[in-house]
Amino acid sequence: MDEITVERVLRVVEQVPPGRVVAYGEVGAIAGVGPRLVGRIMREWGSGVPWWRVTSASGDHPLLGRALPHWQQEGIEVKPNGLGCRMKEYGVDLEVLRERAEPHLAELREEGATT
């Protein structure tokens, strides 16, 4: 796995504000990778970032039991089916996320150009 790719994904996730969630595919669109790769990166290297804020496109979370204390602390409510949250209500503003992530992604581009 390319370290820069891992770092791009993690830096995007770090910019998701408390009380908001983002789908794997949305993280991937900003980081320049596919949703499955985002899932793999989160599974293997995501423990140091707010992993509980990354969900499926429908708001479902594969580790909801572990994510739930974080969600409760941040005010994210579980939808009636018990699988996740409503993306319409808790999904991050993607334009704001892109703007927040861009300086952090630019740092990686600059670091890559100097090595």
PDB file of C-alpha atoms in Angstrom:
ATOM      1  CA  MET A   1       0.000   0.000   0.000  1.00  0.00           C
ATOM      2  CA  ASP A   2       1.284   3.429  -0.955  1.00  0.00           C
ATOM      3  CA  GLU A   3       1.870   5.526   2.195  1.00  0.00           C
ATOM      4  CA  ILE A   4       0.770   8.730   0.447  1.00  0.00           C
ATOM      5  CA  THR A   5      -2.583   7.166  -0.483  1.00  0.00           C
ATOM      6  CA  VAL A   6      -3.134   6.030   3.099  1.00  0.00           C
ATOM      7  CA  GLU A   7      -2.228   9.473   4.394  1.00  0.00           C
ATOM      8  CA  ARG A   8      -4.558  11.209   1.905  1.00  0.00           C
ATOM      9  CA  VAL A   9      -7.528   9.165   3.114  1.00  0.00           C
ATOM     10  CA  LEU A  10      -6.694   9.638   6.785  1.00  0.00           C
ATOM     11  CA  ARG A  11      -6.253  13.389   6.361  1.00  0.00           C
ATOM     12  CA  VAL A  12      -9.673  13.701   4.738  1.00  0.00           C
ATOM     13  CA  VAL A  13     -11.298  11.729   7.567  1.00  0.00           C
ATOM     14  CA  GLU A  14      -9.561  13.928  10.150  1.00  0.00           C
ATOM     15  CA  GLN A  15     -11.386  16.931   8.711  1.00  0.00           C
ATOM     16  CA  VAL A  16     -14.913  15.553   9.234  1.00  0.00           C
ATOM     17  CA  PRO A  17     -16.347  17.678  12.054  1.00  0.00           C
ATOM     18  CA  PRO A  18     -17.884  16.162  15.193  1.00  0.00           C
ATOM     19  CA  GLY A  19     -21.555  15.319  14.780  1.00  0.00           C
ATOM     20  CA  ARG A  20     -21.178  14.672  11.037  1.00  0.00           C
ATOM     21  CA  VAL A  21     -20.547  11.565   8.960  1.00  0.00           C
ATOM     22  CA  VAL A  22     -19.199  10.950   5.485  1.00  0.00           C
ATOM     23  CA  ALA A  23     -19.546   7.959   3.162  1.00  0.00           C
ATOM     24  CA  TYR A  24     -16.588   5.855   2.052  1.00  0.00           C
ATOM     25  CA  GLY A  25     -17.145   6.952  -1.531  1.00  0.00           C
ATOM     26  CA  GLU A  26     -17.215  10.621  -0.587  1.00  0.00           C
ATOM     27  CA  VAL A  27     -13.901  10.299   1.242  1.00  0.00           C
ATOM     28  CA  GLY A  28     -12.549   8.477  -1.794  1.00  0.00           C
ATOM     29  CA  ALA A  29     -13.729  11.174  -4.202  1.00  0.00           C
ATOM     30  CA  ILE A  30     -11.811  13.804  -2.229  1.00  0.00           C
ATOM     31  CA  ALA A  31      -8.739  11.616  -1.634  1.00  0.00           C
ATOM     32  CA  GLY A  32      -8.665  10.281  -5.207  1.00  0.00           C
ATOM     33  CA  VAL A  33      -9.348   6.592  -4.493  1.00  0.00           C
ATOM     34  CA  GLY A  34     -12.296   4.207  -4.596  1.00  0.00           C
ATOM     35  CA  PRO A  35     -14.645   3.478  -1.687  1.00  0.00           C
ATOM     36  CA  ARG A  36     -13.386  -0.080  -1.182  1.00  0.00           C
ATOM     37  CA  LEU A  37      -9.843   1.187  -0.781  1.00  0.00           C
ATOM     38  CA  VAL A  38     -11.085   3.758   1.741  1.00  0.00           C
ATOM     39  CA  GLY A  39     -12.675   0.888   3.684  1.00  0.00           C
ATOM     40  CA  ARG A  40      -9.468  -1.112   3.606  1.00  0.00           C
ATOM     41  CA  ILE A  41      -7.389   1.869   4.714  1.00  0.00           C
ATOM     42  CA  MET A  42      -9.816   2.637   7.527  1.00  0.00           C
ATOM     43  CA  ARG A  43      -9.766  -1.005   8.654  1.00  0.00           C
ATOM     44  CA  GLU A  44      -5.967  -1.253   8.674  1.00  0.00           C
ATOM     45  CA  TRP A  45      -4.821   2.282   9.576  1.00  0.00           C
ATOM     46  CA  GLY A  46      -7.888   4.227  10.713  1.00  0.00           C
ATOM     47  CA  SER A  47      -7.705   3.730  14.470  1.00  0.00           C
ATOM     48  CA  GLY A  48      -5.989   7.097  14.997  1.00  0.00           C
ATOM     49  CA  VAL A  49      -8.622   9.154  13.192  1.00  0.00           C
ATOM     50  CA  PRO A  50     -12.378   9.576  13.872  1.00  0.00           C
ATOM     51  CA  TRP A  51     -13.259   6.320  12.107  1.00  0.00           C
ATOM     52  CA  TRP A  52     -16.781   6.356  13.569  1.00  0.00           C
ATOM     53  CA  ARG A  53     -17.611   9.250  11.228  1.00  0.00           C
ATOM     54  CA  VAL A  54     -17.166   7.119   8.077  1.00  0.00           C
ATOM     55  CA  THR A  55     -20.247   5.180   6.971  1.00  0.00           C
ATOM     56  CA  SER A  56     -21.793   3.527   3.959  1.00  0.00           C
ATOM     57  CA  ALA A  57     -23.658   5.735   1.492  1.00  0.00           C
ATOM     58  CA  SER A  58     -26.883   4.937   3.354  1.00  0.00           C
ATOM     59  CA  GLY A  59     -25.403   5.967   6.713  1.00  0.00           C
ATOM     60  CA  ASP A  60     -24.971   2.421   7.988  1.00  0.00           C
ATOM     61  CA  HIS A  61     -21.864   1.717  10.036  1.00  0.00           C
ATOM     62  CA  PRO A  62     -20.207  -1.724  10.011  1.00  0.00           C
ATOM     63  CA  LEU A  63     -18.987  -1.257  13.604  1.00  0.00           C
ATOM     64  CA  LEU A  64     -22.017   0.527  15.007  1.00  0.00           C
ATOM     65  CA  GLY A  65     -21.672  -1.088  18.424  1.00  0.00           C
ATOM     66  CA  ARG A  66     -18.202   0.409  18.805  1.00  0.00           C
ATOM     67  CA  ALA A  67     -19.140   3.682  17.102  1.00  0.00           C
ATOM     68  CA  LEU A  68     -22.262   4.251  19.196  1.00  0.00           C
ATOM     69  CA  PRO A  69     -20.558   5.829  22.249  1.00  0.00           C
ATOM     70  CA  HIS A  70     -18.836   8.321  19.944  1.00  0.00           C
ATOM     71  CA  TRP A  71     -22.085   9.018  18.106  1.00  0.00           C
ATOM     72  CA  GLN A  72     -23.941   9.571  21.369  1.00  0.00           C
ATOM     73  CA  GLN A  73     -21.253  11.992  22.542  1.00  0.00           C
ATOM     74  CA  GLU A  74     -21.460  13.893  19.238  1.00  0.00           C
ATOM     75  CA  GLY A  75     -25.262  13.882  19.008  1.00  0.00           C
ATOM     76  CA  ILE A  76     -25.608  11.512  16.056  1.00  0.00           C
ATOM     77  CA  GLU A  77     -28.857   9.572  16.366  1.00  0.00           C
ATOM     78  CA  VAL A  78     -29.348   6.023  15.126  1.00  0.00           C
ATOM     79  CA  LYS A  79     -32.090   5.641  12.522  1.00  0.00           C
ATOM     80  CA  PRO A  80     -35.070   3.364  13.254  1.00  0.00           C
ATOM     81  CA  ASN A  81     -33.582   0.339  11.465  1.00  0.00           C
ATOM     82  CA  GLY A  82     -30.736   0.362  14.009  1.00  0.00           C
ATOM     83  CA  LEU A  83     -27.973   0.112  11.405  1.00  0.00           C
ATOM     84  CA  GLY A  84     -26.640   3.660  11.241  1.00  0.00           C
ATOM     85  CA  CYS A  85     -27.736   7.267  10.886  1.00  0.00           C
ATOM     86  CA  ARG A  86     -29.620   9.338   8.347  1.00  0.00           C
ATOM     87  CA  MET A  87     -27.147  10.779   5.845  1.00  0.00           C
ATOM     88  CA  LYS A  88     -29.580  13.542   4.979  1.00  0.00           C
ATOM     89  CA  GLU A  89     -29.478  14.731   8.576  1.00  0.00           C
ATOM     90  CA  TYR A  90     -25.872  14.001   9.605  1.00  0.00           C
ATOM     91  CA  GLY A  91     -23.933  13.925   6.340  1.00  0.00           C
ATOM     92  CA  VAL A  92     -21.084  16.420   6.147  1.00  0.00           C
ATOM     93  CA  ASP A  93     -21.230  19.344   3.717  1.00  0.00           C
ATOM     94  CA  LEU A  94     -18.905  17.973   1.036  1.00  0.00           C
ATOM     95  CA  GLU A  95     -17.794  21.365  -0.237  1.00  0.00           C
ATOM     96  CA  VAL A  96     -16.765  22.394   3.262  1.00  0.00           C
ATOM     97  CA  LEU A  97     -14.984  19.065   3.746  1.00  0.00           C
ATOM     98  CA  ARG A  98     -13.092  19.528   0.462  1.00  0.00           C
ATOM     99  CA  GLU A  99     -12.056  23.034   1.513  1.00  0.00           C
ATOM    100  CA  ARG A 100     -10.946  21.838   4.944  1.00  0.00           C
ATOM    101  CA  ALA A 101      -9.008  18.887   3.505  1.00  0.00           C
ATOM    102  CA  GLU A 102      -7.295  20.719   0.638  1.00  0.00           C
ATOM    103  CA  PRO A 103      -4.463  22.383   2.624  1.00  0.00           C
ATOM    104  CA  HIS A 104      -3.649  19.041   4.258  1.00  0.00           C
ATOM    105  CA  LEU A 105      -3.635  17.250   0.917  1.00  0.00           C
ATOM    106  CA  ALA A 106      -1.517  20.025  -0.617  1.00  0.00           C
ATOM    107  CA  GLU A 107       1.105  19.411   2.097  1.00  0.00           C
ATOM    108  CA  LEU A 108       1.387  15.831   0.885  1.00  0.00           C
ATOM    109  CA  ARG A 109       1.808  16.945  -2.718  1.00  0.00           C
ATOM    110  CA  GLU A 110       4.544  19.352  -1.665  1.00  0.00           C
ATOM    111  CA  GLU A 111       6.295  16.704   0.432  1.00  0.00           C
ATOM    112  CA  GLY A 112       6.114  14.271  -2.493  1.00  0.00           C
ATOM    113  CA  ALA A 113       7.631  16.844  -4.851  1.00  0.00           C
ATOM    114  CA  THR A 114      10.630  17.427  -2.569  1.00  0.00           C
ATOM    115  CA  THR A 115      11.500  13.774  -2.044  1.00  0.00           C
TER     116      THR A 115
END
